[in-house]
Amino acid sequence: MSEIAAWHQVPGAPAPGSRLGCVDELADGAAALHELGDPAQPFRYILLRSGEQIYAYVNRCAHFGVPLASKLEHLGVKPHTSIHCCVHYARYRWQDGYCEYGDCVGEWLLAIPLQIVDGEIQVAPPEKKT
């Protein structure tokens, strides 16, 4: 089980407003793996698209803290439904990152909050507490 509890605790996590991708580059039902920052220790993340909804998760298995996959062809993808880790086959729901099968059932992928600005997928600013 990973000791990191939030996406922004991952080394190299991008700041709010950072560009993660472009909506037009992500087909409906598609998944994409990306990296940002230091090539020696990049921040790895996954983008998923279902219709107009875009999801982003840290590419880090909740079970063991390893990347779900290092190449897209190794990431198990059931479009609009689930993705799974290529190491221990933990299966996560597409829409919320909840582990529904495997050694980490009941845990979650680290979701990255998003905003779409002029077709760009960006890290959303933190929610203001009232």
GROMACS .gro file of C-alpha atoms in nm:
model
  130
    1MET     CA    1   0.000   0.000   0.000
    2SER     CA    2   0.127   0.346  -0.092
    3GLU     CA    3   0.208   0.600   0.181
    4ILE     CA    4   0.111   0.895  -0.040
    5ALA     CA    5  -0.244   1.008   0.034
    6ALA     CA    6  -0.297   1.288  -0.219
    7TRP     CA    7  -0.189   1.352  -0.578
    8HIS     CA    8  -0.001   1.673  -0.488
    9GLN     CA    9   0.225   1.478  -0.248
   10VAL     CA   10   0.379   1.284  -0.536
   11PRO     CA   11   0.730   1.413  -0.615
   12GLY     CA   12   0.722   1.654  -0.908
   13ALA     CA   13   0.346   1.714  -0.888
   14PRO     CA   14   0.250   2.003  -1.119
   15ALA     CA   15   0.117   2.334  -0.993
   16PRO     CA   16  -0.241   2.449  -1.048
   17GLY     CA   17  -0.282   2.578  -1.403
   18SER     CA   18  -0.021   2.338  -1.545
   19ARG     CA   19  -0.112   2.196  -1.885
   20LEU     CA   20  -0.171   1.821  -1.884
   21GLY     CA   21  -0.296   1.783  -2.240
   22CYS     CA   22  -0.546   1.894  -2.499
   23VAL     CA   23  -0.905   1.773  -2.521
   24ASP     CA   24  -0.883   1.736  -2.901
   25GLU     CA   25  -0.583   1.500  -2.868
   26LEU     CA   26  -0.780   1.251  -2.654
   27ALA     CA   27  -1.042   1.047  -2.840
   28ASP     CA   28  -1.367   0.949  -2.671
   29GLY     CA   29  -1.306   0.625  -2.478
   30ALA     CA   30  -0.929   0.668  -2.495
   31ALA     CA   31  -0.661   0.656  -2.230
   32ALA     CA   32  -0.324   0.832  -2.251
   33LEU     CA   33  -0.010   0.808  -2.039
   34HIS     CA   34   0.197   1.123  -1.987
   35GLU     CA   35   0.499   1.244  -1.790
   36LEU     CA   36   0.602   1.588  -1.669
   37GLY     CA   37   0.911   1.730  -1.511
   38ASP     CA   38   1.246   1.573  -1.425
   39PRO     CA   39   1.322   1.281  -1.662
   40ALA     CA   40   1.506   1.106  -1.376
   41GLN     CA   41   1.192   1.113  -1.159
   42PRO     CA   42   0.899   1.227  -1.373
   43PHE     CA   43   0.547   1.292  -1.254
   44ARG     CA   44   0.347   1.022  -1.435
   45TYR     CA   45  -0.025   1.053  -1.496
   46ILE     CA   46  -0.311   0.901  -1.694
   47LEU     CA   47  -0.579   1.091  -1.885
   48LEU     CA   48  -0.912   0.924  -1.967
   49ARG     CA   49  -1.197   1.059  -2.175
   50SER     CA   50  -1.562   0.959  -2.173
   51GLY     CA   51  -1.768   1.192  -2.387
   52GLU     CA   52  -1.707   1.544  -2.264
   53GLN     CA   53  -1.577   1.423  -1.927
   54ILE     CA   54  -1.200   1.405  -1.876
   55TYR     CA   55  -1.043   1.223  -1.581
   56ALA     CA   56  -0.681   1.235  -1.463
   57TYR     CA   57  -0.509   1.003  -1.218
   58VAL     CA   58  -0.153   0.968  -1.097
   59ASN     CA   59  -0.004   0.667  -1.276
   60ARG     CA   60   0.053   0.489  -0.946
   61CYS     CA   61  -0.114   0.168  -0.830
   62ALA     CA   62  -0.288   0.201  -0.493
   63HIS     CA   63  -0.171  -0.150  -0.404
   64PHE     CA   64   0.204  -0.119  -0.437
   65GLY     CA   65   0.285   0.237  -0.549
   66VAL     CA   66   0.432   0.129  -0.884
   67PRO     CA   67   0.310   0.272  -1.216
   68LEU     CA   68  -0.003   0.104  -1.348
   69ALA     CA   69   0.187   0.078  -1.677
   70SER     CA   70   0.491   0.238  -1.835
   71LYS     CA   71   0.354   0.202  -2.188
   72LEU     CA   72  -0.004   0.248  -2.305
   73GLU     CA   73  -0.011  -0.097  -2.463
   74HIS     CA   74   0.052  -0.247  -2.117
   75LEU     CA   75  -0.232  -0.058  -1.948
   76GLY     CA   76  -0.546  -0.269  -1.942
   77VAL     CA   77  -0.820  -0.043  -2.074
   78LYS     CA   78  -1.191  -0.117  -2.101
   79PRO     CA   79  -1.309   0.213  -2.254
   80HIS     CA   80  -1.549   0.417  -2.040
   81THR     CA   81  -1.545   0.142  -1.775
   82SER     CA   82  -1.211   0.050  -1.618
   83ILE     CA   83  -0.831   0.043  -1.630
   84HIS     CA   84  -0.606  -0.210  -1.464
   85CYS     CA   85  -0.253  -0.237  -1.334
   86CYS     CA   86  -0.019  -0.446  -1.547
   87VAL     CA   87   0.173  -0.563  -1.237
   88HIS     CA   88  -0.091  -0.714  -1.007
   89TYR     CA   89  -0.403  -0.664  -1.224
   90ALA     CA   90  -0.588  -0.442  -0.978
   91ARG     CA   91  -0.889  -0.301  -1.165
   92TYR     CA   92  -1.001   0.059  -1.116
   93ARG     CA   93  -1.323   0.226  -1.223
   94TRP     CA   94  -1.278   0.478  -1.501
   95GLN     CA   95  -1.502   0.751  -1.356
   96ASP     CA   96  -1.364   0.768  -1.001
   97GLY     CA   97  -1.049   0.554  -0.970
   98TYR     CA   98  -1.203   0.316  -0.715
   99CYS     CA   99  -1.036  -0.028  -0.699
  100GLU     CA  100  -1.307  -0.287  -0.756
  101TYR     CA  101  -1.085  -0.593  -0.804
  102GLY     CA  102  -0.747  -0.703  -0.673
  103ASP     CA  103  -0.537  -0.668  -0.361
  104CYS     CA  104  -0.639  -0.307  -0.304
  105VAL     CA  105  -1.020  -0.334  -0.325
  106GLY     CA  106  -1.171  -0.030  -0.158
  107GLU     CA  107  -0.873   0.197  -0.223
  108TRP     CA  108  -0.854   0.472  -0.485
  109LEU     CA  109  -0.619   0.599  -0.751
  110LEU     CA  110  -0.495   0.951  -0.677
  111ALA     CA  111  -0.727   1.175  -0.877
  112ILE     CA  112  -0.592   1.501  -1.017
  113PRO     CA  113  -0.847   1.786  -1.019
  114LEU     CA  114  -0.897   1.929  -1.367
  115GLN     CA  115  -1.024   2.235  -1.545
  116ILE     CA  116  -1.063   2.282  -1.919
  117VAL     CA  117  -0.952   2.621  -2.050
  118ASP     CA  118  -0.977   2.689  -2.426
  119GLY     CA  119  -0.949   2.315  -2.500
  120GLU     CA  120  -0.647   2.267  -2.273
  121ILE     CA  121  -0.662   2.017  -1.988
  122GLN     CA  122  -0.512   2.185  -1.683
  123VAL     CA  123  -0.462   2.115  -1.315
  124ALA     CA  124  -0.745   2.292  -1.135
  125PRO     CA  125  -0.674   2.532  -0.850
  126PRO     CA  126  -0.753   2.405  -0.499
  127GLU     CA  127  -1.113   2.438  -0.391
  128LYS     CA  128  -1.173   2.729  -0.160
  129LYS     CA  129  -1.301   2.630   0.184
  130THR     CA  130  -1.590   2.831   0.319
   0.00000   0.00000   0.00000
